[in-house]
Short mmCIF file of C-alpha atoms and ligand atoms in Angstrom, two decimals:
data_model
loop_
_atom_site.label_atom_id
_atom_site.label_comp_id
_atom_site.label_asym_id
_atom_site.label_seq_id
_atom_site.Cartn_x
_atom_site.Cartn_y
_atom_site.Cartn_z
CA MET A 2 103.19 -81.24 -28.35
CA GLU A 3 103.15 -84.85 -27.23
CA PHE A 4 99.59 -85.92 -26.28
CA THR A 5 100.18 -86.49 -22.56
CA GLU A 6 101.94 -83.11 -22.34
CA LEU A 7 99.09 -81.48 -24.25
CA ILE A 8 96.30 -82.70 -21.95
CA ALA A 9 98.34 -81.68 -18.92
CA ALA A 10 99.11 -78.23 -20.38
CA ARG A 11 95.52 -77.33 -21.39
CA TYR A 12 93.66 -75.29 -18.84
CA SER A 13 90.69 -72.92 -18.73
CA VAL A 14 92.08 -69.54 -19.75
CA ARG A 15 90.17 -66.66 -18.18
CA SER A 16 92.32 -63.74 -19.35
CA TYR A 17 93.33 -63.10 -22.98
CA LYS A 18 95.71 -60.87 -24.95
CA PRO A 19 94.18 -58.93 -27.86
CA ASP A 20 96.74 -60.43 -30.29
CA PRO A 21 95.17 -61.85 -33.47
CA VAL A 22 94.81 -65.58 -34.07
CA GLU A 23 96.73 -66.56 -37.21
CA GLU A 24 94.41 -67.83 -39.98
CA PRO A 25 96.28 -71.18 -40.49
CA LYS A 26 95.93 -71.89 -36.75
CA LEU A 27 92.20 -71.17 -36.89
CA GLN A 28 91.82 -73.44 -39.92
CA ASN A 29 93.70 -76.28 -38.11
CA ILE A 30 91.36 -75.93 -35.15
CA LEU A 31 88.28 -76.05 -37.40
CA GLU A 32 89.72 -79.06 -39.22
CA ALA A 33 90.14 -80.81 -35.85
CA ALA A 34 86.41 -80.23 -35.30
CA ARG A 35 85.60 -81.65 -38.72
CA LEU A 36 87.56 -84.83 -37.95
CA ALA A 37 85.78 -85.42 -34.62
CA PRO A 38 83.88 -88.68 -34.31
CA THR A 39 80.11 -88.40 -33.90
CA ALA A 40 77.44 -91.02 -33.25
CA ALA A 41 76.62 -92.82 -36.52
CA ASN A 42 78.83 -90.18 -38.18
CA ARG A 43 75.84 -87.83 -38.32
CA GLN A 44 77.98 -84.71 -37.70
CA PRO A 45 74.99 -82.85 -36.25
CA PHE A 46 76.73 -79.55 -35.58
CA GLN A 47 77.83 -76.22 -36.95
CA ILE A 48 80.57 -74.02 -35.61
CA ILE A 49 80.17 -70.28 -35.59
CA VAL A 50 83.35 -68.19 -35.72
CA ILE A 51 82.68 -64.86 -34.04
CA HIS A 52 84.96 -61.81 -34.27
CA THR A 53 84.83 -59.77 -31.08
CA ALA A 54 86.16 -56.50 -32.55
CA ASN A 55 83.67 -53.63 -32.24
CA ARG A 56 80.91 -55.76 -30.69
CA LYS A 57 82.20 -56.61 -27.24
CA GLU A 58 79.31 -54.96 -25.42
CA GLU A 59 76.73 -56.88 -27.45
CA LEU A 60 78.58 -60.20 -27.07
CA ARG A 61 78.82 -59.78 -23.31
CA ARG A 62 75.05 -60.18 -23.21
CA ILE A 63 75.72 -63.84 -24.05
CA TYR A 64 78.14 -64.40 -21.16
CA ASN A 65 78.79 -61.48 -18.90
CA ARG A 66 82.46 -61.90 -18.01
CA PRO A 67 85.09 -59.40 -19.18
CA TRP A 68 87.38 -62.20 -20.41
CA PHE A 69 84.65 -63.65 -22.66
CA VAL A 70 85.23 -60.86 -25.17
CA GLU A 71 88.94 -60.16 -24.61
CA ALA A 72 90.23 -62.59 -27.25
CA PRO A 73 89.84 -61.68 -30.93
CA LEU A 74 87.66 -64.73 -31.59
CA ILE A 75 84.90 -66.73 -29.94
CA LEU A 76 83.83 -70.16 -31.19
CA CYS A 77 80.32 -71.48 -30.70
CA VAL A 78 79.32 -75.12 -31.21
CA CYS A 79 75.69 -75.29 -32.30
CA ALA A 80 73.85 -78.60 -32.08
CA LEU A 81 71.43 -79.59 -34.85
CA SER A 82 68.96 -81.88 -33.12
CA SER A 83 67.19 -83.03 -36.28
CA GLN A 84 70.46 -84.55 -37.52
CA ALA A 85 71.46 -86.29 -34.27
CA TRP A 86 71.65 -90.03 -33.77
CA VAL A 87 69.03 -91.20 -31.26
CA ARG A 88 69.19 -94.63 -29.62
CA GLN A 89 66.16 -96.97 -29.62
CA ASP A 90 65.31 -95.94 -26.06
CA SER A 91 65.12 -92.28 -27.22
CA ARG A 92 68.49 -91.23 -25.76
CA SER A 93 69.94 -88.55 -28.06
CA TYR A 94 73.72 -88.36 -28.31
CA LEU A 95 73.61 -84.76 -29.59
CA ALA A 96 75.33 -83.24 -26.56
CA VAL A 97 77.98 -85.96 -26.54
CA ASP A 98 78.78 -85.22 -30.19
CA ALA A 99 78.97 -81.48 -29.53
CA ALA A 100 81.29 -82.05 -26.57
CA ILE A 101 83.65 -84.19 -28.65
CA VAL A 102 83.76 -81.50 -31.34
CA MET A 103 84.52 -78.86 -28.71
CA ASP A 104 87.21 -80.99 -27.10
CA HIS A 105 88.91 -81.55 -30.46
CA MET A 106 88.99 -77.78 -31.03
CA ILE A 107 90.16 -77.03 -27.53
CA LEU A 108 93.02 -79.53 -27.69
CA ALA A 109 94.00 -78.36 -31.19
CA ALA A 110 94.05 -74.80 -29.86
CA ALA A 111 96.27 -75.81 -26.92
CA ASP A 112 98.58 -77.58 -29.36
CA ALA A 113 98.87 -74.31 -31.30
CA GLY A 114 99.71 -72.38 -28.12
CA LEU A 115 96.25 -70.81 -27.94
CA GLY A 116 93.99 -70.50 -24.92
CA THR A 117 90.33 -71.50 -24.60
CA CYS A 118 87.69 -72.00 -21.93
CA TRP A 119 84.62 -74.20 -22.17
CA ILE A 120 81.52 -72.10 -21.50
CA ALA A 121 78.12 -73.65 -20.87
CA ASN A 122 76.75 -71.12 -18.39
CA PHE A 123 75.71 -68.57 -21.01
CA LYS A 124 72.35 -67.00 -21.87
CA ALA A 125 70.98 -69.16 -24.67
CA ASP A 126 68.26 -66.67 -25.66
CA ALA A 127 70.77 -63.85 -26.07
CA ALA A 128 73.08 -66.16 -28.06
CA ARG A 129 70.22 -67.15 -30.41
CA GLU A 130 69.23 -63.54 -30.99
CA ILE A 131 72.72 -62.06 -31.41
CA LEU A 132 73.99 -64.86 -33.65
CA GLY A 133 70.72 -64.98 -35.65
CA LEU A 134 70.39 -68.73 -35.24
CA PRO A 135 67.59 -70.53 -37.08
CA GLU A 136 65.10 -72.86 -35.36
CA GLY A 137 66.73 -76.22 -34.74
CA ALA A 138 70.23 -74.83 -34.17
CA GLU A 139 70.95 -74.85 -30.45
CA PRO A 140 73.98 -72.96 -29.15
CA LEU A 141 75.48 -75.50 -26.77
CA LEU A 142 79.05 -74.47 -26.05
CA PHE A 143 81.23 -71.39 -26.41
CA THR A 144 84.91 -70.70 -26.01
CA PRO A 145 87.04 -67.62 -26.48
CA LEU A 146 90.03 -68.29 -28.74
CA GLY A 147 93.19 -66.28 -28.26
CA TYR A 148 96.52 -66.03 -26.55
CA ALA A 149 96.46 -66.48 -22.77
CA ALA A 150 97.27 -63.56 -20.52
CA ASP A 151 97.12 -65.69 -17.37
CA LEU A 152 98.92 -68.76 -16.11
CA PRO A 153 97.62 -72.22 -15.28
CA GLY A 154 96.75 -73.04 -11.68
CA VAL A 155 97.08 -76.39 -9.98
CA LYS A 156 94.82 -79.03 -11.55
CA GLU A 157 92.43 -80.25 -8.89
CA ARG A 158 91.10 -83.66 -9.76
CA LYS A 159 89.66 -86.62 -7.88
CA SER A 160 91.99 -89.59 -7.52
CA LEU A 161 91.83 -92.53 -9.92
CA ASP A 162 90.71 -94.64 -6.95
CA THR A 163 87.57 -92.50 -6.76
CA LEU A 164 87.00 -92.20 -10.49
CA VAL A 165 87.66 -95.77 -11.63
CA ARG A 166 86.11 -99.02 -10.61
CA TYR A 167 87.61 -102.26 -11.86
CA GLU A 168 84.91 -104.79 -12.38
CA ARG A 169 85.69 -108.03 -10.52
CA TRP A 170 86.40 -110.99 -12.72
C1 FMN B 24 80.94 -78.71 -20.24
C2 FMN B 24 81.74 -77.65 -19.52
C3 FMN B 24 81.15 -76.43 -19.25
C4 FMN B 24 81.88 -75.42 -18.63
N1 FMN B 24 81.30 -74.18 -18.46
C5 FMN B 24 82.02 -73.18 -17.92
C6 FMN B 24 81.47 -71.88 -17.79
O1 FMN B 24 80.33 -71.61 -18.15
N2 FMN B 24 82.26 -70.89 -17.27
C7 FMN B 24 83.55 -71.13 -16.87
O2 FMN B 24 84.21 -70.18 -16.42
N3 FMN B 24 84.10 -72.36 -16.98
C8 FMN B 24 83.39 -73.39 -17.49
N4 FMN B 24 83.94 -74.63 -17.64
C9 FMN B 24 85.35 -74.84 -17.26
C10 FMN B 24 85.49 -75.73 -16.02
O3 FMN B 24 85.16 -74.99 -14.87
C11 FMN B 24 86.95 -76.22 -15.97
O4 FMN B 24 87.20 -77.01 -17.13
C12 FMN B 24 87.23 -77.09 -14.73
O5 FMN B 24 87.11 -76.29 -13.57
C13 FMN B 24 88.63 -77.68 -14.77
O6 FMN B 24 89.61 -76.68 -14.92
P1 FMN B 24 90.62 -76.67 -16.15
O7 FMN B 24 89.81 -76.56 -17.42
O8 FMN B 24 91.49 -75.45 -15.94
O9 FMN B 24 91.42 -77.95 -16.14
C14 FMN B 24 83.23 -75.65 -18.24
C15 FMN B 24 83.81 -76.88 -18.53
C16 FMN B 24 83.09 -77.87 -19.17
C17 FMN B 24 83.78 -79.18 -19.53
#
């Protein structure tokens, strides 16, 4: 898909078919994550690929929406704070890096005809326990990965006038 078409076509999918995700498509999505830029190229993240088959009830403890576990796969971006780049004034760019990684995967998925939905409003404690995450690995973002069973709505966005300010010369 052409890039401008791709960013217009991507939307938050909140209903999924059970159809499997083809392995080459999954690998392309993970490769898109690997190629993401990160501050000082620290790459302070790990991605967890979760199969939903036979553990939907358990996984719903992480994010209690039926559509969270409908797709065959869920991806989790974990942030590794000890590896993050931190500016002199102590500002860590860990979350920025994780968001870029997620966006790469989400756009790669849309390009492959697959649906996703950013999820931040999950229960971090349940995620840590269920995924068996070690200290220092923070689950930051989830998305289901599968074929959409819904259709996009109208994109509601603020106008460029509101979002952009041209500095006066
Ligand atoms: C960082 C981030 C966190 C989000 N967390 C959630 C979430 O927990 N649950 C959810 O249903 N949608 C979540 N969303 C999806 C947004 O609601 C959605 O992207 C926004 O409403 C725009 O709609 P669109 O993605 O269809 O263009 C999140 C999006 C972002 C970027």
